[in-house]
PDB file of C-alpha atoms in Angstrom:
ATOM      1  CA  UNK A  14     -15.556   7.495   2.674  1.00  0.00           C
ATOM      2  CA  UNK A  15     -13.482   7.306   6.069  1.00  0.00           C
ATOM      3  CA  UNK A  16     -10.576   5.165   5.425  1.00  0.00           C
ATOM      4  CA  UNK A  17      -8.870   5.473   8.952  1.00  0.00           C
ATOM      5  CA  UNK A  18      -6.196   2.908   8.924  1.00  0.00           C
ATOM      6  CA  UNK A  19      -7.489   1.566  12.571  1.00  0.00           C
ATOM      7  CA  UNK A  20     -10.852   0.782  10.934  1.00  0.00           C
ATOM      8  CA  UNK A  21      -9.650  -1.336   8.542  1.00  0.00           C
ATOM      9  CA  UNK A  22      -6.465  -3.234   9.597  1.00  0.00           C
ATOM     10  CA  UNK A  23      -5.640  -6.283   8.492  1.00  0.00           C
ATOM     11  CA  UNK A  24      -8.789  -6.366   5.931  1.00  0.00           C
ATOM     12  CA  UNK A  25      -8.490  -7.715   2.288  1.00  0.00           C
ATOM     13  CA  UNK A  26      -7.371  -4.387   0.763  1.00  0.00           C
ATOM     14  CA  UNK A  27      -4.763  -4.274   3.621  1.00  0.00           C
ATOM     15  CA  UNK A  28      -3.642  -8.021   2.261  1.00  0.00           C
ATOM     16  CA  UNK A  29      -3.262  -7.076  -1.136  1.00  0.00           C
ATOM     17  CA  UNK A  30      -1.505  -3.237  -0.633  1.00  0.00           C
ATOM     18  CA  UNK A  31       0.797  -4.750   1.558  1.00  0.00           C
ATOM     19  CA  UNK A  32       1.564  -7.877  -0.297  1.00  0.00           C
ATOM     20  CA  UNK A  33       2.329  -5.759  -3.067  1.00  0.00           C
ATOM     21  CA  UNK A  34       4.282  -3.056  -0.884  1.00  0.00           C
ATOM     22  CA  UNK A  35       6.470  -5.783  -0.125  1.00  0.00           C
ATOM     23  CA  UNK A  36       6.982  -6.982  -3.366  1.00  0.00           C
ATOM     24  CA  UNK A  37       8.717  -3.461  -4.334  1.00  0.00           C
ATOM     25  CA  UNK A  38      10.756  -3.496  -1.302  1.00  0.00           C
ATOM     26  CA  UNK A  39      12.080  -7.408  -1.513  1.00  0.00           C
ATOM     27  CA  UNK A  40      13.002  -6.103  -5.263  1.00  0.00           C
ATOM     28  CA  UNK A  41      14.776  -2.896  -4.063  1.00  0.00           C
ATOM     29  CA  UNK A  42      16.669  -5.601  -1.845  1.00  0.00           C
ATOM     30  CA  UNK A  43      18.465  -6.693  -5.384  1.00  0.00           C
ATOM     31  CA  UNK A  44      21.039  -4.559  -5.572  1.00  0.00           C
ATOM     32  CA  UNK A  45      23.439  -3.541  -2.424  1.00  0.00           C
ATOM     33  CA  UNK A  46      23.038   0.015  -3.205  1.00  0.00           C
ATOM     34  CA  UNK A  47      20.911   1.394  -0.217  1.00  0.00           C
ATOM     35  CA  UNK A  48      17.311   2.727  -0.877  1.00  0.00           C
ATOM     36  CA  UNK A  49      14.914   4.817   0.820  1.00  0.00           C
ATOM     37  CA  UNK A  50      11.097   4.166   1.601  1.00  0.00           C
ATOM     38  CA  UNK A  51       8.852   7.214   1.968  1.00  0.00           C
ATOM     39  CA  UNK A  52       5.444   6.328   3.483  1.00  0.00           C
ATOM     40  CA  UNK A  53       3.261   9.829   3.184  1.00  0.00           C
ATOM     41  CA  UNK A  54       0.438   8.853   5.056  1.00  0.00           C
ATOM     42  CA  UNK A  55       1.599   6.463   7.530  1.00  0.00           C
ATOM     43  CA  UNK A  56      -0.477   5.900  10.073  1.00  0.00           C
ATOM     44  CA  UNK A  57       0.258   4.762  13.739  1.00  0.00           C
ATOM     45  CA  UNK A  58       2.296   1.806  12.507  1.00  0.00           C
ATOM     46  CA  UNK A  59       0.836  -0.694  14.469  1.00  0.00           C
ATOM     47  CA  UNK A  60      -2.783  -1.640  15.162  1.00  0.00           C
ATOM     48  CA  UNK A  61      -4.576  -3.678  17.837  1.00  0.00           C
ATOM     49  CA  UNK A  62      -7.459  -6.097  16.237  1.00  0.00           C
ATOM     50  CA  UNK A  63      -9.218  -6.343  19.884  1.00  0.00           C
ATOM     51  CA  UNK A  64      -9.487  -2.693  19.871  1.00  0.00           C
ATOM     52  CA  UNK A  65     -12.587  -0.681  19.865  1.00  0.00           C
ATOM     53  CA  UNK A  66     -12.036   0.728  16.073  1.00  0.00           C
ATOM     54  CA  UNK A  67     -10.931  -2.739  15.215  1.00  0.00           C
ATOM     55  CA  UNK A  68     -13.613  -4.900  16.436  1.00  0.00           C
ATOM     56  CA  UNK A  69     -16.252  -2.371  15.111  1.00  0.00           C
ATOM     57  CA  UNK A  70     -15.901  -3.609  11.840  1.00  0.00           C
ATOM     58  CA  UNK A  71     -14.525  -6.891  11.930  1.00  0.00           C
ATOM     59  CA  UNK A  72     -12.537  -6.371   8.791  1.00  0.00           C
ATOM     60  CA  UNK A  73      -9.954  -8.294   9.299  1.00  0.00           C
ATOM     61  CA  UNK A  74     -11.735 -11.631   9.952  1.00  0.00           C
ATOM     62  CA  UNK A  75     -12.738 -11.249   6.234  1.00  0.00           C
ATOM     63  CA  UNK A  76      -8.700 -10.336   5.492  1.00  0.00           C
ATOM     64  CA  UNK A  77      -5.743 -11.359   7.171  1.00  0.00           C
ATOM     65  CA  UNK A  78      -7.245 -13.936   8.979  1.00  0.00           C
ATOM     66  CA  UNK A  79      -8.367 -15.849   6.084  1.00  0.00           C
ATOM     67  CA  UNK A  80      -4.550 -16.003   4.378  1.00  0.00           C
ATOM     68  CA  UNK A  81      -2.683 -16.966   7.277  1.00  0.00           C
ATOM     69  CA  UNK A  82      -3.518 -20.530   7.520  1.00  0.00           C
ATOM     70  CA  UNK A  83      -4.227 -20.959   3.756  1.00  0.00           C
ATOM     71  CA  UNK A  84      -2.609 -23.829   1.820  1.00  0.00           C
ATOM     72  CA  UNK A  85      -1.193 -21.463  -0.768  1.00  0.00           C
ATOM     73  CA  UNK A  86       1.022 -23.029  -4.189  1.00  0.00           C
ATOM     74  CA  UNK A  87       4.624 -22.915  -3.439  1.00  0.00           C
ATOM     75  CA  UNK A  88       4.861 -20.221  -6.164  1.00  0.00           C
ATOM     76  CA  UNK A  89       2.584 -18.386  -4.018  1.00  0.00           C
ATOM     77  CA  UNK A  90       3.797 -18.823  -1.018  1.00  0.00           C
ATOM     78  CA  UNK A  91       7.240 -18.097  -1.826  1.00  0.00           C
ATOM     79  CA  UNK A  92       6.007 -14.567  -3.267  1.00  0.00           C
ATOM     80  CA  UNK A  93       4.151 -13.921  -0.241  1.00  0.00           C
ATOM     81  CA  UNK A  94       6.556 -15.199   2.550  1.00  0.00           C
ATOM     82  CA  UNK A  95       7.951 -11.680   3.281  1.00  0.00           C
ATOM     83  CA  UNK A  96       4.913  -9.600   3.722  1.00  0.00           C
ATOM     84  CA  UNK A  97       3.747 -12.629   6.329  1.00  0.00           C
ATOM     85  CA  UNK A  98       6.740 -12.898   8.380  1.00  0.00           C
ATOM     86  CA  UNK A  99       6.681  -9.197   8.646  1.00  0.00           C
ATOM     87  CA  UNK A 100       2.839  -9.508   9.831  1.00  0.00           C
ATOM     88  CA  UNK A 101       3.860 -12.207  12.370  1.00  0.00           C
ATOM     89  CA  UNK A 102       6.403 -10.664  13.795  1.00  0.00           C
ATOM     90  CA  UNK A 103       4.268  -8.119  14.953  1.00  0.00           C
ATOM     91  CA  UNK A 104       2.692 -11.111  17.294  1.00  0.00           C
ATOM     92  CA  UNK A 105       5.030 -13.400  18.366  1.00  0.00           C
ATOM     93  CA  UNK A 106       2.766 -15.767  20.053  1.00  0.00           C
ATOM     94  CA  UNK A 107       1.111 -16.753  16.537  1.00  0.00           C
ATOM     95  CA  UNK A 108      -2.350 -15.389  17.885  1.00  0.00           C
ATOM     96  CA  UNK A 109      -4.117 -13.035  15.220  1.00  0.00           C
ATOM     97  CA  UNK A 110      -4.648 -10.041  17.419  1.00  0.00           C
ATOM     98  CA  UNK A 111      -2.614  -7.329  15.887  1.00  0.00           C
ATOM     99  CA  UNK A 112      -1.614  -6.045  12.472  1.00  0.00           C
ATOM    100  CA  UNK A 113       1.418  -4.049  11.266  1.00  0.00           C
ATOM    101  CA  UNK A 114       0.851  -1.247   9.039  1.00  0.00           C
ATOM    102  CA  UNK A 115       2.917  -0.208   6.394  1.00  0.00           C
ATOM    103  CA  UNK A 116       5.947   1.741   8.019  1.00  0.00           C
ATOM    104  CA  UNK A 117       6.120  -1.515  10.028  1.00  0.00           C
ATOM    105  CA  UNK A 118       6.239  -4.273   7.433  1.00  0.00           C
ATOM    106  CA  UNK A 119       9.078  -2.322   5.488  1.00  0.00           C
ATOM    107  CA  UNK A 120      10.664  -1.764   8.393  1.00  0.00           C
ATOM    108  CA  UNK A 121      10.762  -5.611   8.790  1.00  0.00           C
ATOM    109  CA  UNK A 122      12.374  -6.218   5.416  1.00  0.00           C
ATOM    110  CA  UNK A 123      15.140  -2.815   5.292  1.00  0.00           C
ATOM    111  CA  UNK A 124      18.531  -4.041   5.248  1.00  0.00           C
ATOM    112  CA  UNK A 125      21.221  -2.291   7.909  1.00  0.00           C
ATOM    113  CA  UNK A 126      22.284   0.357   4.744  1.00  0.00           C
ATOM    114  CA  UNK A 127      18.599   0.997   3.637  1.00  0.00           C
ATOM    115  CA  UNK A 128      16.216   4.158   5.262  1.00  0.00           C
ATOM    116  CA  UNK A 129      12.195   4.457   6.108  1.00  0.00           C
ATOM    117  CA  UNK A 130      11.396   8.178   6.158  1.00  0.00           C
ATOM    118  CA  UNK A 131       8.011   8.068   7.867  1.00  0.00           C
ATOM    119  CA  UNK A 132       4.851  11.156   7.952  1.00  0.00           C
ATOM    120  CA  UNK A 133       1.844  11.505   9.951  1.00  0.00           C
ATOM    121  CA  UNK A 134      -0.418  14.686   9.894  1.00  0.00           C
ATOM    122  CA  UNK A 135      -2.805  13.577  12.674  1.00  0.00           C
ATOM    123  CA  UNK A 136      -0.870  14.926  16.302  1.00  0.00           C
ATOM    124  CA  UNK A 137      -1.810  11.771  18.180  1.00  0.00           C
ATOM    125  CA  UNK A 138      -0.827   9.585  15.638  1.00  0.00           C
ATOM    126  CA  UNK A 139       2.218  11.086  14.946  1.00  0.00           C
ATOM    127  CA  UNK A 140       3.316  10.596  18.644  1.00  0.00           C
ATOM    128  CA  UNK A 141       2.259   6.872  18.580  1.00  0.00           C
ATOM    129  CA  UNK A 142       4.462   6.570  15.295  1.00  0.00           C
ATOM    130  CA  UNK A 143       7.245   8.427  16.915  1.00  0.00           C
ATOM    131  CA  UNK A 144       7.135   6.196  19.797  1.00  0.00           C
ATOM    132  CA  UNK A 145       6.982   2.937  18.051  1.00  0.00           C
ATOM    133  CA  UNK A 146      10.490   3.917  16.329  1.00  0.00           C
ATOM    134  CA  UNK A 147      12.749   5.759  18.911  1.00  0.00           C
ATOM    135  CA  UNK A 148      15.784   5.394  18.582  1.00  0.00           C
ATOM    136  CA  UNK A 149      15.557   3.524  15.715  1.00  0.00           C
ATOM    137  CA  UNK A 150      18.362   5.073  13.552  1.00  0.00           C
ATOM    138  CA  UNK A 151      17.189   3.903  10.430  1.00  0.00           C
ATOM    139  CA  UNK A 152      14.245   5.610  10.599  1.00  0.00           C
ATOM    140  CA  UNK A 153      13.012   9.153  10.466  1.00  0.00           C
ATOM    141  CA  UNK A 154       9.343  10.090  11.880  1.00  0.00           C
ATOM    142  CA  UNK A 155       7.830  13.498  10.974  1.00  0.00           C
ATOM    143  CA  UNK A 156       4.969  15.241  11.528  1.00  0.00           C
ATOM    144  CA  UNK A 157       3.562  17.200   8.025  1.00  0.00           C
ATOM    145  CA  UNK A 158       0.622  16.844   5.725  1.00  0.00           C
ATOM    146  CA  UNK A 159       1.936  13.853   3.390  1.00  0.00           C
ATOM    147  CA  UNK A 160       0.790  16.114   0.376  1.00  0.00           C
ATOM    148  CA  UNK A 161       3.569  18.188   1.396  1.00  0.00           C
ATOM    149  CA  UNK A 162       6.347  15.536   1.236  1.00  0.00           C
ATOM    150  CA  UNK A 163       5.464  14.805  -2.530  1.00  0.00           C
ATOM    151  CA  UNK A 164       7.796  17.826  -2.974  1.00  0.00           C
ATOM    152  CA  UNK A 165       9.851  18.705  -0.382  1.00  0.00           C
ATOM    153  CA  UNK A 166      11.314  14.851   0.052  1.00  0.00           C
ATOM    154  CA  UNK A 167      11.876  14.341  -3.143  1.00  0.00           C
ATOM    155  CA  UNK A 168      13.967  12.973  -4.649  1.00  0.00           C
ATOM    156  CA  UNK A 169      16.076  11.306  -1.565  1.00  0.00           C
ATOM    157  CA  UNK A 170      19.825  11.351  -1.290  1.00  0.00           C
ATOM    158  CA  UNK A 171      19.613   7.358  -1.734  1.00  0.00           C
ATOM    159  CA  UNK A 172      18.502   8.136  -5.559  1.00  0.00           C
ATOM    160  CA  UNK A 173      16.927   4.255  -5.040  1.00  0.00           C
ATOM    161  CA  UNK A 174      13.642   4.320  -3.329  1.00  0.00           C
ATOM    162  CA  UNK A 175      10.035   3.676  -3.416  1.00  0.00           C
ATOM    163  CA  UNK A 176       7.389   5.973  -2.401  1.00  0.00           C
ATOM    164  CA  UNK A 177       3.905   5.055  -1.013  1.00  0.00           C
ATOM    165  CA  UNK A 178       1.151   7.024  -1.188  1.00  0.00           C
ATOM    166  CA  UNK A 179      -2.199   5.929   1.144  1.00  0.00           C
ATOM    167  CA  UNK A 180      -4.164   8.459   1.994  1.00  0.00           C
ATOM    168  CA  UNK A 181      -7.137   8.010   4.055  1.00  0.00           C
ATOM    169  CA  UNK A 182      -9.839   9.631   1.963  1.00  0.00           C
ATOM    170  CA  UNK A 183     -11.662  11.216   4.546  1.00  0.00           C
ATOM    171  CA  UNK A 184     -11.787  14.691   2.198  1.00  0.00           C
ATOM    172  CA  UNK A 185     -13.386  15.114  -0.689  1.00  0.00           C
ATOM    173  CA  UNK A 186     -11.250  15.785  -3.735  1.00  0.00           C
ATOM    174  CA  UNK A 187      -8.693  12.865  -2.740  1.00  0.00           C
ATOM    175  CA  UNK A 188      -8.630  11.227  -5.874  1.00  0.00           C
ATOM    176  CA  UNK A 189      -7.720  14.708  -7.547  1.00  0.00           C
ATOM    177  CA  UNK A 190      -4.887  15.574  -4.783  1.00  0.00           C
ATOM    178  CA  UNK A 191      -3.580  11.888  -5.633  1.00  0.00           C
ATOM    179  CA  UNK A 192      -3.229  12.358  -9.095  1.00  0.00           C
ATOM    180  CA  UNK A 193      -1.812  15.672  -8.932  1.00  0.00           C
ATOM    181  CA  UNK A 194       0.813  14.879  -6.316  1.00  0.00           C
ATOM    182  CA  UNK A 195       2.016  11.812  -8.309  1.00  0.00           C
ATOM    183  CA  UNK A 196       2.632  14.814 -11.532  1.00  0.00           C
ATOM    184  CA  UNK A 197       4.320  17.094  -8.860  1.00  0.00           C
ATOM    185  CA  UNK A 198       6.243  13.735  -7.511  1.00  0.00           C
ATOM    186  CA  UNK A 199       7.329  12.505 -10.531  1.00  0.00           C
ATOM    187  CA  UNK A 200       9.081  15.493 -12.485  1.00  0.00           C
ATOM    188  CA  UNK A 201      10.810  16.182  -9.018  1.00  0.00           C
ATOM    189  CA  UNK A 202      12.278  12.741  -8.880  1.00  0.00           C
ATOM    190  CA  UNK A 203      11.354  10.625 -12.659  1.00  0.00           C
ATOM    191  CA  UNK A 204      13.498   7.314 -11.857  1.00  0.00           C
ATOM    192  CA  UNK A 205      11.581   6.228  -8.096  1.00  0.00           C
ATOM    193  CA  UNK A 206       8.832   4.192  -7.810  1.00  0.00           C
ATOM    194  CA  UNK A 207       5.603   5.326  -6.779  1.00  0.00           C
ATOM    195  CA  UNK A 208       2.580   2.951  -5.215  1.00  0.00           C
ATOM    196  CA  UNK A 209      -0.455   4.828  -4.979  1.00  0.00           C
ATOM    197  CA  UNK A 210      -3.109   3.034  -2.878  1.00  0.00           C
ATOM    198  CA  UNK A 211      -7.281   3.904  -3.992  1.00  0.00           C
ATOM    199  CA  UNK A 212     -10.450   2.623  -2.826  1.00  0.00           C
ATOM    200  CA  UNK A 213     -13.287   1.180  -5.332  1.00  0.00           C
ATOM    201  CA  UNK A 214     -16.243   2.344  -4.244  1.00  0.00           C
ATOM    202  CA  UNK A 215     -17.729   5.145  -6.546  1.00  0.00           C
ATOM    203  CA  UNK A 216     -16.837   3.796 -10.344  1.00  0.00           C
ATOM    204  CA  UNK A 217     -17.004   7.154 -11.712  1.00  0.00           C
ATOM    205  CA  UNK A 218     -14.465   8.485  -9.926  1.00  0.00           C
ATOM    206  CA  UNK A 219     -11.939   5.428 -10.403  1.00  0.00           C
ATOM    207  CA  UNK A 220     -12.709   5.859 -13.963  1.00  0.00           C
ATOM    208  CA  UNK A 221     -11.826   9.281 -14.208  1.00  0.00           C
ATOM    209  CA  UNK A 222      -8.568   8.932 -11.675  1.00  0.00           C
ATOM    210  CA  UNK A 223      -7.603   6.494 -14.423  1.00  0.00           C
ATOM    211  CA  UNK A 224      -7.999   8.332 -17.427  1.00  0.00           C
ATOM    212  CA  UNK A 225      -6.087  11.398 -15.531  1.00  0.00           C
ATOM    213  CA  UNK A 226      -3.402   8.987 -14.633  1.00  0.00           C
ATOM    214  CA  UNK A 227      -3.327   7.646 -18.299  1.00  0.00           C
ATOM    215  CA  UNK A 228      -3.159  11.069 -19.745  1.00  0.00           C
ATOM    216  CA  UNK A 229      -0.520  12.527 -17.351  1.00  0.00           C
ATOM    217  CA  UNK A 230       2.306  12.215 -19.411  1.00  0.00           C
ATOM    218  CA  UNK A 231       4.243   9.742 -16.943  1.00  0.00           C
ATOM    219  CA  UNK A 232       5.301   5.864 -18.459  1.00  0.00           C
ATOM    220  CA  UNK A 233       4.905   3.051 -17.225  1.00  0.00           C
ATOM    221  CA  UNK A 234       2.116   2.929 -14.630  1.00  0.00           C
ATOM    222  CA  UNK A 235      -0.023  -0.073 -13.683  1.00  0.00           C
ATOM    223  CA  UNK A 236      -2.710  -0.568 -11.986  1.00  0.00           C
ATOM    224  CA  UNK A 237      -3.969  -3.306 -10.662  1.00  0.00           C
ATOM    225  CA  UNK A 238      -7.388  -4.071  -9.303  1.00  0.00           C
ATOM    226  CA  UNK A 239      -8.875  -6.191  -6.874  1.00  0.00           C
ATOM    227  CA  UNK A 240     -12.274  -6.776  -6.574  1.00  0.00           C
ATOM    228  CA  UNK A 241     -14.149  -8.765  -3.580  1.00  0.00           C
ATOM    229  CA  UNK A 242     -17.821  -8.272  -4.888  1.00  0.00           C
ATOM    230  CA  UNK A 243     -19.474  -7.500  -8.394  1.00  0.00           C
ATOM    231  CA  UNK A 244     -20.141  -4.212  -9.077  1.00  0.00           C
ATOM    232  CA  UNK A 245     -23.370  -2.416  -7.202  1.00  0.00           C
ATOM    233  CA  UNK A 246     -25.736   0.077  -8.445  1.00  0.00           C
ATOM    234  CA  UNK A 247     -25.388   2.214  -5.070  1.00  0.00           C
ATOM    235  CA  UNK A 248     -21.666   2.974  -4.041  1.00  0.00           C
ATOM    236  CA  UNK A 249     -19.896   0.686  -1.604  1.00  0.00           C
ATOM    237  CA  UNK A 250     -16.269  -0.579  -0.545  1.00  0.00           C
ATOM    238  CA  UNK A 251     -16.508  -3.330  -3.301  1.00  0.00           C
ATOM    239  CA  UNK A 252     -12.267  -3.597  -4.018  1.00  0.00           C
ATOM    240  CA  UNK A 253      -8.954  -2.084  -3.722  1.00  0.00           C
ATOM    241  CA  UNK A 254      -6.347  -0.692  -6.308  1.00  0.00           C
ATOM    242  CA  UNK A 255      -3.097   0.303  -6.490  1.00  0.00           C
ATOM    243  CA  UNK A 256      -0.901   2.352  -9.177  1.00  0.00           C
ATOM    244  CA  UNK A 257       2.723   1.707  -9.323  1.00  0.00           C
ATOM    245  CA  UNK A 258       4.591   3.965 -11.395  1.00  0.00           C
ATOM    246  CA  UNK A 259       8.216   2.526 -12.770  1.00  0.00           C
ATOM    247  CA  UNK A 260       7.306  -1.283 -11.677  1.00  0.00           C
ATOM    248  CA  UNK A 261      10.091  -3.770 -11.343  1.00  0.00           C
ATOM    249  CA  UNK A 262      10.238  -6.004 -14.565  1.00  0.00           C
ATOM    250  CA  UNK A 263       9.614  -8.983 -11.972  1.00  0.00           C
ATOM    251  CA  UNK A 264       6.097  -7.298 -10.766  1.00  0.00           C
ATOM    252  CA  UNK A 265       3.431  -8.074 -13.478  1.00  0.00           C
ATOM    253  CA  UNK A 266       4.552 -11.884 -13.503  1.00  0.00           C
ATOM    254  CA  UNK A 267       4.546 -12.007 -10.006  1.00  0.00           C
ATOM    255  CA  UNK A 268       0.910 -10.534  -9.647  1.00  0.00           C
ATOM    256  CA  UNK A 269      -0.174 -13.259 -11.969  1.00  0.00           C
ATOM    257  CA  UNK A 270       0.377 -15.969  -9.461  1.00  0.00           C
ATOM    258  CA  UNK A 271      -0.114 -13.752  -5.979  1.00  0.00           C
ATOM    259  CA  UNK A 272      -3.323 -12.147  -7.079  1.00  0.00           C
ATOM    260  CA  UNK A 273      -5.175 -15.203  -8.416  1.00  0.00           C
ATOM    261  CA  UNK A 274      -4.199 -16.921  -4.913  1.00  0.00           C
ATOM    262  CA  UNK A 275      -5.183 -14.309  -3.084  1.00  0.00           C
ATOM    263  CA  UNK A 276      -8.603 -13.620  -5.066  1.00  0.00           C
ATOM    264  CA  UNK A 277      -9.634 -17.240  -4.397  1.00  0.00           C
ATOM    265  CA  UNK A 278      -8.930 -17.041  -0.781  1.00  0.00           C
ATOM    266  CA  UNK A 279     -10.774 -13.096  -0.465  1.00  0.00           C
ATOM    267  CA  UNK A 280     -13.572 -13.066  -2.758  1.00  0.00           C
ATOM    268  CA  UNK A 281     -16.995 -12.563  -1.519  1.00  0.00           C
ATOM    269  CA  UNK A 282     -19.640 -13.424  -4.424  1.00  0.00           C
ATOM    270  CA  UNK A 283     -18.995 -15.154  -7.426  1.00  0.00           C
ATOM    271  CA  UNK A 284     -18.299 -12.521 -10.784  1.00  0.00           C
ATOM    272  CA  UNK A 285     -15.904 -10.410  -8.975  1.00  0.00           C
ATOM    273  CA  UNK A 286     -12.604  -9.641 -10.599  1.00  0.00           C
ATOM    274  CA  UNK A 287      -8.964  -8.741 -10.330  1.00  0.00           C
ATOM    275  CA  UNK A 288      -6.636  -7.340 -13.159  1.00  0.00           C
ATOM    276  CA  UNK A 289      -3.267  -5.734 -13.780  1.00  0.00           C
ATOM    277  CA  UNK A 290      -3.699  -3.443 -16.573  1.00  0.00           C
ATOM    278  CA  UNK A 291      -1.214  -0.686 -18.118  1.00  0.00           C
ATOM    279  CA  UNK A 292      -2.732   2.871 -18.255  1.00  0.00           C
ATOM    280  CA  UNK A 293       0.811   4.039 -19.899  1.00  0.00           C
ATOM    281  CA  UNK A 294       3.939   2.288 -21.409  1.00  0.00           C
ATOM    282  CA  UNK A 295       4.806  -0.351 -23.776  1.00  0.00           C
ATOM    283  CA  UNK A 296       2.474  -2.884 -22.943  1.00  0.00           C
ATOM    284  CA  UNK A 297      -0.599  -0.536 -23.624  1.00  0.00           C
ATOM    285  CA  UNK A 298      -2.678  -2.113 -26.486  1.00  0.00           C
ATOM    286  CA  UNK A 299      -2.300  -0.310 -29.312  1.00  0.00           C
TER     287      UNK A 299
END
């Protein structure tokens, strides 16, 4: 599949990444210590829903449109106040018509001591990133394939940090490259946090990212799953998942009350699911 972040903005897999995304990041916020945030595939940081990529697919009608005037629990709301002032500050005027990407929404919540390290591949993107941030001091754009930065970023001088990993799965062999960089990643640097974004669209594959991921020989990784339809017998775009190595303590509660919220707002047909399930640590069954 194409996953070009411009495509998709704003769509339910976008709501649930970035919920989560900012989950890790208001956590980070916990101590004073500063932090880093490396986003690997990045994006152009900012995307505009009347666009032609945008309005070709309509995504995020079905996404970010939905949760912004939901009555939400207070639990819920709380959890997910963050991640939704960061998406309306990107439109001041309270009108739905553009979307922040990821470098953008942590960028929202950093503190004055903590650092974004940003990478885009794609030339024109790149420039539009590099744009969007000049002369912001706090954060550092650079052009390289984000497979690259798995090892030559890492570990940052903060020794605090979270790394994202969204790729947008336009190769084949994606689901390979992800697994493998998280290995490379995590002997380089053990102690960060990783957040690997997937798509769930060909079962076989997710399966067998999983069981890689499970027998990797890294602890403690989740991965939670978030399904808008039931399962199909040809492959489509039926959820989103995310891995996060080294989750907060506070994470797996919190999911309990976001993702339930969120499912009942998202959900497209009746029988599809969401879970947050441990592929390695203590909480694995025995």
């Amino acid at each position: 599949m194409n996953y070009r972040h411009a495509y998709h903005a704003g769509n339910f897999a976008d709501v649930v990444k970035h919920a989560v995304l900012a989950r890790l990041v208001e956590y980070l916020k916990q101590k004073d210590k500063a932090f880093r945030v490396i986003d690997t595939h990045a994006g152009i940081g900012l995307y505009d829903l009347s666009s032609e990529e945008a309005q070709k697919t309509g995504e995020w009608h079905g996404g970010i449109s939905k949760l912004l005037d939901a009555k939400l629990s207070p639990e819920a709301e709380a959890l997910l106040a963050p991640y939704l002032e960061a998406v309306r500050s990107a439109d001041p005027e309270g009108e739905v018509s553009a979307y922040p990407g990821s470098p953008l929404i942590v960028r929202r919540l950093l503190r004055k001591q903590d650092r974004l390290s940003v990478i885009e591949l794609h030339p024109e993107d790149f420039q539009v990133l590099k744009n969007l941030f000049a002369e912001d001091f706090q954060v550092r754009v650079t052009e390289l394939d984000g497979w690259l930065a798995l090892g030559a970023h890492l570990p940052p001088k903060e020794k605090r940090g979270l790394v994202l990993v969204d790729p947008p799965f336009e190769k084949e062999g994606e689901f390979e490259r992800l697994a493998d960089g998280l290995v490379r990643a995590h002997r380089r640097w053990p102690g960060g946090i990783y957040a690997l974004w997937y798509p769930i669209k060909d079962r076989k594959t997710v399966a067998a990212f999983r069981e890689a991921l499970a027998e990797a020989g890294i602890p403690k990784v989740m991965d939670i799953r978030f399904e808008v339809r039931r399962p199909s017998r040809e492959p489509r775009f039926d959820g989103t998942g995310m891995i996060v190595v080294n989750p907060p303590f506070t994470l797996e509660k919190e999911l309990k009350v976001l993702l339930p919220a969120l499912h009942a707002l998202l959900a497209e047909e009746k029988g599809a699911a969401w879970s947050v399930e441990w592929l390695a640590g203590e909480s694995v069954p025995a």
